[in-house]
Short mmCIF file of C-alpha atoms in Angstrom, two decimals:
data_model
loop_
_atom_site.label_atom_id
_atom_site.label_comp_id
_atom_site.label_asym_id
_atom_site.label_seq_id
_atom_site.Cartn_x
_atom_site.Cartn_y
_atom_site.Cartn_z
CA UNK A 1 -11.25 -20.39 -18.60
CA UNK A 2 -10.02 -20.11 -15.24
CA UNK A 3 -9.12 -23.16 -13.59
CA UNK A 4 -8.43 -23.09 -9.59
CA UNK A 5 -7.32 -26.65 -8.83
CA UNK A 6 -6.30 -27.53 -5.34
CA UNK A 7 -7.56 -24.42 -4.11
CA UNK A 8 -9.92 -25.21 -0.90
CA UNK A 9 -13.91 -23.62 -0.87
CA UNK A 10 -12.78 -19.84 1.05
CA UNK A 11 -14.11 -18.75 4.15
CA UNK A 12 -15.31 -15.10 3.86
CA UNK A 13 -12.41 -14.15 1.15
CA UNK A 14 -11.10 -10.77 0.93
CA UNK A 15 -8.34 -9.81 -1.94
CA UNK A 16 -5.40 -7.69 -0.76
CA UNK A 17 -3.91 -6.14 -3.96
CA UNK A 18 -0.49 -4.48 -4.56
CA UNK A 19 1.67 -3.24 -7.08
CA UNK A 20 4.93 -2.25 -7.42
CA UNK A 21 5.51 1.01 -9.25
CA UNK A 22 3.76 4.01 -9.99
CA UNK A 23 1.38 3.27 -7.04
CA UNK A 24 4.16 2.20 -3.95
CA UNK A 25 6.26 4.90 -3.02
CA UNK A 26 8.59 3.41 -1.09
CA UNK A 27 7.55 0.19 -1.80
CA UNK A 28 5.28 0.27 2.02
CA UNK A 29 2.06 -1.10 -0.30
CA UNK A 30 3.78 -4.25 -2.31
CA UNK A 31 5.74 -4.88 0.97
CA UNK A 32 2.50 -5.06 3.34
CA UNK A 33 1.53 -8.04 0.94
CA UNK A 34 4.69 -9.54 1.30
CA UNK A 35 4.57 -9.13 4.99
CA UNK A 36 1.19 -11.15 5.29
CA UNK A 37 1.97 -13.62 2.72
CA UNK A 38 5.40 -14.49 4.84
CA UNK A 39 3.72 -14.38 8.52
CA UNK A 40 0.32 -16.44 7.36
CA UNK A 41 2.51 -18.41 5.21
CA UNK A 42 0.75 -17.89 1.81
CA UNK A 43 0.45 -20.77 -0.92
CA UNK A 44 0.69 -19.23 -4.62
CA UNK A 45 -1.81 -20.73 -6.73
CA UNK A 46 -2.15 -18.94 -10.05
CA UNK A 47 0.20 -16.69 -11.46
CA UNK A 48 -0.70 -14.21 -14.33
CA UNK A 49 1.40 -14.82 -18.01
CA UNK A 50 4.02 -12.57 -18.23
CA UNK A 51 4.06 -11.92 -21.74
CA UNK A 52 1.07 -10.59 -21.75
CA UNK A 53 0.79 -7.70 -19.29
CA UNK A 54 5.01 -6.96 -19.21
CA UNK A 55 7.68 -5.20 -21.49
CA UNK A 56 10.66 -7.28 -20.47
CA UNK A 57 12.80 -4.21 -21.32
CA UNK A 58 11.16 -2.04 -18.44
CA UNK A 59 10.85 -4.95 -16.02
CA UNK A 60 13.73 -7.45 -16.67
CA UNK A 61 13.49 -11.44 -15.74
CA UNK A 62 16.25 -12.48 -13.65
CA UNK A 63 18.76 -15.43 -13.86
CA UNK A 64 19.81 -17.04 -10.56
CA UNK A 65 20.85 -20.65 -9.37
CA UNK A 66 19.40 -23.34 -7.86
CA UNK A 67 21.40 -26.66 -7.86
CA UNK A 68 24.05 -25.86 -10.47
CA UNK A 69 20.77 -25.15 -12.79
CA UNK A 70 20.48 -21.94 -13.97
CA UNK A 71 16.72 -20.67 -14.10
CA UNK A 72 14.68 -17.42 -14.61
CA UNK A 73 12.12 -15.49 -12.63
CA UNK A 74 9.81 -13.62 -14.87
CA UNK A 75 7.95 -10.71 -13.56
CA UNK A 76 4.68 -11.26 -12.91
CA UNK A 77 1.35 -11.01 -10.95
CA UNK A 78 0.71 -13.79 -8.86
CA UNK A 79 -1.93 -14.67 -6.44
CA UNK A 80 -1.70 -17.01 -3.10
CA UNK A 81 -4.27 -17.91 -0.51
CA UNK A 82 -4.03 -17.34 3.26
CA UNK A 83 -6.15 -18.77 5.94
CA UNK A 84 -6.66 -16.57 9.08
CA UNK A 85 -7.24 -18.22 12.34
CA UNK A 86 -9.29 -17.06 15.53
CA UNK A 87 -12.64 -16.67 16.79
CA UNK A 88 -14.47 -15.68 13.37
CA UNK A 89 -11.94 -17.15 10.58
CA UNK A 90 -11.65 -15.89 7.11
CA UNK A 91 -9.42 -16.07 4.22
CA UNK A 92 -7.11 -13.77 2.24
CA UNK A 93 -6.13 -13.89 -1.43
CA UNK A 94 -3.02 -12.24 -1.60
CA UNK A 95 -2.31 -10.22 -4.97
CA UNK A 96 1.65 -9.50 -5.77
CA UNK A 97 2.84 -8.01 -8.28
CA UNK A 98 4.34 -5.07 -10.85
CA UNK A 99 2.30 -2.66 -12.52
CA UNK A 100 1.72 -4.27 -16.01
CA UNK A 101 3.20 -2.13 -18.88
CA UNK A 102 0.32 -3.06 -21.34
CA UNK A 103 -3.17 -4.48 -21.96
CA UNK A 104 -4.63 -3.10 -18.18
CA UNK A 105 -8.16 -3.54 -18.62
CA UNK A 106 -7.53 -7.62 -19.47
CA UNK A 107 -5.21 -7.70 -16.88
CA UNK A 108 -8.36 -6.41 -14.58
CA UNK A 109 -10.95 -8.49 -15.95
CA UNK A 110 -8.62 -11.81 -15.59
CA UNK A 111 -7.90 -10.69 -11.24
CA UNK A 112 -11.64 -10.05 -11.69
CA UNK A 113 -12.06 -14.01 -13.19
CA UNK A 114 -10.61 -15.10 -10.12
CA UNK A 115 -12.14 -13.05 -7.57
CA UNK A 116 -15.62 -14.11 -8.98
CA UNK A 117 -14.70 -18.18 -9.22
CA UNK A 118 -13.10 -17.32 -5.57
CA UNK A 119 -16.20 -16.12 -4.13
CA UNK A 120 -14.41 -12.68 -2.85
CA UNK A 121 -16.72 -10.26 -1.15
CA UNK A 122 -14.92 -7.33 -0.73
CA UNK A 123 -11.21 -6.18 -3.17
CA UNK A 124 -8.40 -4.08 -1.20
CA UNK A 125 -6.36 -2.55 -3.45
CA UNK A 126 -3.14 -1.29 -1.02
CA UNK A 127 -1.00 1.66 -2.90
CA UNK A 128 1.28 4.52 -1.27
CA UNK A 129 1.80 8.02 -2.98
CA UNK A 130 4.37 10.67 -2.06
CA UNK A 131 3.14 13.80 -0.12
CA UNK A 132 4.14 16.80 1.69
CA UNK A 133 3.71 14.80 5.25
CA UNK A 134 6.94 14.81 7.70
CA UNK A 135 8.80 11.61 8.41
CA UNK A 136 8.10 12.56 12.34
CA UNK A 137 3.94 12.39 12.73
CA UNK A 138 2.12 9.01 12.47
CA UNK A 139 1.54 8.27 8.58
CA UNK A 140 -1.58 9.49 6.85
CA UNK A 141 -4.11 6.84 5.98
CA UNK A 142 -6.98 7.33 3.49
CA UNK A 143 -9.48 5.29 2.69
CA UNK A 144 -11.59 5.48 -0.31
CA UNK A 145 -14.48 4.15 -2.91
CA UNK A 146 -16.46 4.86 -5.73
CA UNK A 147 -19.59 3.01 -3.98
CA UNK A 148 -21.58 5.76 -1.50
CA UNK A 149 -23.23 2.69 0.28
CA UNK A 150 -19.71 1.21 0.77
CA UNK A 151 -18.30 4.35 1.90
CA UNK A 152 -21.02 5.24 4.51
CA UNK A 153 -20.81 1.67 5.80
CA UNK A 154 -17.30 1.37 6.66
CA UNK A 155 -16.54 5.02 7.51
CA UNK A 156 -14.27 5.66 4.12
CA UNK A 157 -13.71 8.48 1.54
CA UNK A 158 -15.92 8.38 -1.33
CA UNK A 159 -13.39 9.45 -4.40
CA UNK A 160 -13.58 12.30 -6.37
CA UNK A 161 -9.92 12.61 -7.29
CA UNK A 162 -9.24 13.56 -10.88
CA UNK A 163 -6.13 13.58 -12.85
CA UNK A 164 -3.44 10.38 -13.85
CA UNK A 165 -4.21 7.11 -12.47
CA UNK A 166 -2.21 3.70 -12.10
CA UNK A 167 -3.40 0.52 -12.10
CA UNK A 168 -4.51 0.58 -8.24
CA UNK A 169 -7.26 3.41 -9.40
CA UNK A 170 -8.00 1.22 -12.87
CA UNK A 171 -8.42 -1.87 -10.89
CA UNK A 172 -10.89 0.01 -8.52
CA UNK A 173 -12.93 0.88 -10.67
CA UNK A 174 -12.95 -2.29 -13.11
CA UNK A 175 -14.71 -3.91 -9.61
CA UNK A 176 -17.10 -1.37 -9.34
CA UNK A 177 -18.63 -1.99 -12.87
CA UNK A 178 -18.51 -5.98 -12.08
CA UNK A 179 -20.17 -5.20 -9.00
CA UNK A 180 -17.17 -6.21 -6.19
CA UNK A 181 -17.47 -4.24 -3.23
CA UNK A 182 -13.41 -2.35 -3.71
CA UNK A 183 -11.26 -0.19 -1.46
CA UNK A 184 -7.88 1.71 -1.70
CA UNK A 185 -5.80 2.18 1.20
CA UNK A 186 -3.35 4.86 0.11
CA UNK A 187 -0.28 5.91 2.84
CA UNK A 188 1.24 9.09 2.15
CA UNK A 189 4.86 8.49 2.24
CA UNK A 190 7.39 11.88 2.52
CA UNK A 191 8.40 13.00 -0.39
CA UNK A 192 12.04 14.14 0.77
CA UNK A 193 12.75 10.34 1.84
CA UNK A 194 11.15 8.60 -0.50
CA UNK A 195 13.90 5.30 -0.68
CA UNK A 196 13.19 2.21 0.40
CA UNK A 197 11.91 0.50 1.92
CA UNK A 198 9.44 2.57 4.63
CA UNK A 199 8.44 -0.11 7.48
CA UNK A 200 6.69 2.85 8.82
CA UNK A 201 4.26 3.47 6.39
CA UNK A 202 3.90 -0.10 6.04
CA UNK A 203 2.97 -0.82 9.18
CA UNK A 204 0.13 2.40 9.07
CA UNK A 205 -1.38 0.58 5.87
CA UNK A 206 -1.68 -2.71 7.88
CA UNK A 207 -2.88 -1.29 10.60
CA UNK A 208 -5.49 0.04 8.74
CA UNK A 209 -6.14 -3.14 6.82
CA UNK A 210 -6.18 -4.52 10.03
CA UNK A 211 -9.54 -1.89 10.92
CA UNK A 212 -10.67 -2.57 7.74
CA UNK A 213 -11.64 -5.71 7.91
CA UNK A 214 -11.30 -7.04 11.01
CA UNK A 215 -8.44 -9.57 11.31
CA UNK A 216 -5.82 -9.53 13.95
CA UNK A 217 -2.17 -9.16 11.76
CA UNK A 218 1.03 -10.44 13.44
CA UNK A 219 3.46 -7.65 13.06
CA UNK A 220 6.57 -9.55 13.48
CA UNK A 221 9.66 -6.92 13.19
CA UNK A 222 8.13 -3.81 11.70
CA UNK A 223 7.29 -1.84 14.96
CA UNK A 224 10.90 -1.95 15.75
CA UNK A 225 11.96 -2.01 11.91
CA UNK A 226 9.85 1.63 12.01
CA UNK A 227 11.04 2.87 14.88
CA UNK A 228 14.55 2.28 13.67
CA UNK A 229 13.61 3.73 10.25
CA UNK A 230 12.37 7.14 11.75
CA UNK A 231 15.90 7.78 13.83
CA UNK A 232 17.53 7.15 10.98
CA UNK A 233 16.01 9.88 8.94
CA UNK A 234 16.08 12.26 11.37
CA UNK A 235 19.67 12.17 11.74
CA UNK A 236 20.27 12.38 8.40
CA UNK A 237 18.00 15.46 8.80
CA UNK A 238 19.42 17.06 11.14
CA UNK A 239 22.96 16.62 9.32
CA UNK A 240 21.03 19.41 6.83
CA UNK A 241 19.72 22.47 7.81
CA UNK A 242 17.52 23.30 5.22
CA UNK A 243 16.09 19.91 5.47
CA UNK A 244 15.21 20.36 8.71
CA UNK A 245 14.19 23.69 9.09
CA UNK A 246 11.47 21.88 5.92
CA UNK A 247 10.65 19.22 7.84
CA UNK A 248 9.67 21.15 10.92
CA UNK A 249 7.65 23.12 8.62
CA UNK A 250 6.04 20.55 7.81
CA UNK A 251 5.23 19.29 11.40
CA UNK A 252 3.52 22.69 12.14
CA UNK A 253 1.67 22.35 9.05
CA UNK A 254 0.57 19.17 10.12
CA UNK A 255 -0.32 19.74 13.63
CA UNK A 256 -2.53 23.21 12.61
CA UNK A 257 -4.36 21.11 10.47
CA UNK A 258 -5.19 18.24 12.07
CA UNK A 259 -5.72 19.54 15.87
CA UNK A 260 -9.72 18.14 15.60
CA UNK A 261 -8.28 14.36 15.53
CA UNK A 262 -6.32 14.82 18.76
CA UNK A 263 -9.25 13.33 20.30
CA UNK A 264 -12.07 11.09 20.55
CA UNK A 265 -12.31 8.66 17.69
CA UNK A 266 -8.68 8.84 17.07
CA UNK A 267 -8.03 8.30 20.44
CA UNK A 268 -10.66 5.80 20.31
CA UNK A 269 -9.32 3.53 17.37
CA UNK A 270 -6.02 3.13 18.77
CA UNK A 271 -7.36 1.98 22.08
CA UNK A 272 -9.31 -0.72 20.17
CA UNK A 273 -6.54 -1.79 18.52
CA UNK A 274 -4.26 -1.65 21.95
CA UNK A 275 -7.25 -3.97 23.28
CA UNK A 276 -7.30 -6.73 20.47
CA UNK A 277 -3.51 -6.78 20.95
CA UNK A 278 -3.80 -7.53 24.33
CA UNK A 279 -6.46 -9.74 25.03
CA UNK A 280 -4.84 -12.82 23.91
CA UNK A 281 -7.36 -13.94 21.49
CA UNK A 282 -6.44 -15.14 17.67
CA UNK A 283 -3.16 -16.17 16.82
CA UNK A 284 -0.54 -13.95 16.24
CA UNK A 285 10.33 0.15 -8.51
CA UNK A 286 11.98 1.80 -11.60
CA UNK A 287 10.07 5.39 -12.53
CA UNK A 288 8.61 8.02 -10.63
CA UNK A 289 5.74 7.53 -7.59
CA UNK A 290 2.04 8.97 -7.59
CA UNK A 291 2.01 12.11 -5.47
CA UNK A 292 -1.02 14.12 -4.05
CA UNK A 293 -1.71 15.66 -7.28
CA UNK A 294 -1.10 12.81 -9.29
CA UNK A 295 2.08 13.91 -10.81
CA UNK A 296 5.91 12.12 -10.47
CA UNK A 297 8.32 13.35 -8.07
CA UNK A 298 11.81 12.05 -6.97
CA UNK A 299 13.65 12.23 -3.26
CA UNK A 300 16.20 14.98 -2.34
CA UNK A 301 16.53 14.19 0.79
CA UNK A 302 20.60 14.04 -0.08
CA UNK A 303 22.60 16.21 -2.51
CA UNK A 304 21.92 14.81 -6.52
CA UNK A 305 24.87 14.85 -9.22
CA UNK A 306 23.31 18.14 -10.38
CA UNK A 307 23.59 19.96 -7.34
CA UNK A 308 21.36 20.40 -4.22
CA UNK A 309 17.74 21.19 -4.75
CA UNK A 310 15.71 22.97 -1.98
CA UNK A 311 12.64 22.09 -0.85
CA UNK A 312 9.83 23.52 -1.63
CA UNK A 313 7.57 25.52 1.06
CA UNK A 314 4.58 23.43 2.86
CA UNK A 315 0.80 24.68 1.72
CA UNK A 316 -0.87 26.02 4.77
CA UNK A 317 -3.49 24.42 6.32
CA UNK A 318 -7.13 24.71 4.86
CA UNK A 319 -5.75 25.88 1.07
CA UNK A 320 -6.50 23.90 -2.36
CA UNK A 321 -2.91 22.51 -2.02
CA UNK A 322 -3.46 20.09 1.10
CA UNK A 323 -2.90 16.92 0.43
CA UNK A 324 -5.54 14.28 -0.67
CA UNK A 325 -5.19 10.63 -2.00
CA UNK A 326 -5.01 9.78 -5.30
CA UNK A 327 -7.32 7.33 -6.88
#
């Protein structure tokens, strides 16, 4: 039995989900949480039991200090509450955490248990996969959902990836049998500087939370964080030929391909967002990542112990090989 004590009646609640893992290259999806937990100044209220969902030998606790007292930190899942001021209010529950190792359709059903004694009307699951996208172009956004109504309402993707999943796909789809309204945000994060973190890519997926669902997000640091980010990939770039020789490959790959959205509704969605920004209303992990085609894949951006490995050659525009979300 879920018990929510203390927790206030919500105002139009939305859950933002993230995981660390399989699902956030570069950590830009579990790091968006963070960001809007530390800006709205998010209360935990619940956290999930660690000993049910972890393998403490994958995902270690950690020993630290406080006082002269020593004390652990488990890893965990846990779940805070955000209240979001301005003309139309509404409140976020905030969902942290590491992919569990085990048991993932209880681990589901319990976020579900909240969701449903929360009142939530709509699930955003946040993840970031690594893709043949260059470090130099804005970062790719999709949205998607299993629900056609959903999809056709608020302009989205409606999935038909197959292949591996991770708990952001499982998790989508446990709401859609319970009957929550759920979206993934995926950003597609370069595969040849996949480190993190990525403020860039962070900032894309809030930006497109921010569409989403129609809340003005203070951005603190993370323009400037991104802009500093992207000059300091390309010099490391241009320290390598072959790199970037690949990543202007890329960037013509890119621009072929995507020469329709040079124009009126992308053009149009950033001049919305330029408005709300302006007219002063509201108040301001260990393993592999999921890539396009749902494999692993690692960074190379810099030389490895066993030697240099080369980049492979971008898919032209239009073939089976473009890349698409994962689920």
């Amino acid at each position: 039995m879920i018990e929510l004590e203390g927790v206030p009646e919500l105002v139009d609640p939305v859950m933002v989900a993230a995981f660390e893992g399989w699902n956030d290259a570069g950590d830009a999806a579990s790091t968006a949480v963070a960001h809007l937990d530390r800006e709205w100044k998010g209360e935990v209220f619940a956290a999930l039991d660690a000993e049910d969902y972890y393998d403490f030998q994958v995902n270690r606790p950690t020993v630290f200090m406080e006082a002269g007292v020593r004390k652990i930190t488990w890893p965990t899942t846990r779940l805070s509450v955000v209240r979001v001021g301005g003309e139309k209010p509404r409140d976020l529950v905030l969902v942290r955490g590491i992919e569990p190792s085990m048991r993932w359709r209880s681990f589901c059903n319990e976020l579900l248990g909240f969701a449903h004694e929360l009142g939530v009307e709509l699930v955003v699951v946040l993840g970031a996969l690594l893709g043949d996208t260059p470090h130099t172009r804005p970062v790719p956004i999709s949205g998607t959902t299993s629900d056609p109504d959903l999809a056709r309402r608020m302009n989205l993707e409606e999935t038909k990836y197959e292949g591996p999943t991770g708990i952001v796909g499982v998790l989508q789809e446990a709401c859609t049998h319970a009957g929550v309204p759920a979206v993934s945000l995926w950003a597609a994060v370069p595969h040849y500087v996949s480190q993190p973190p990525n403020p860039k890519a962070t900032l894309a997926l809030l930006n497109r939370l921010e569409d989403l669902i129609d809340v003005r997000i203070p951005l603190g640091e993370l323009p400037e964080d991104a802009r500093a980010w992207q000059v300091g990939v390309d010099q490391l770039a241009a320290e390598d030929s072959e790199v970037a020789e690949y990543v202007q490959s890329l960037e013509e790959a890119r621009d072929t391909a995507e020469l329709p959205e040079a124009s009126g509704e992308a053009i149009a969605r950033e001049f919305e967002r330029y408005l709300r920004r302006h007219d002063g209303g509201g108040p301001p992990a260990p393993g592999g990542h999921a890539t396009a085609d749902g494999s692993d894949s690692t960074s190379y951006l810099r030389d490895n112990p066993s030697g240099r490995t080369r980049p492979p050659k971008p898919p032209k525009p239009g073939t089976d090989d473009d890349d698409s979300s994962d689920d």
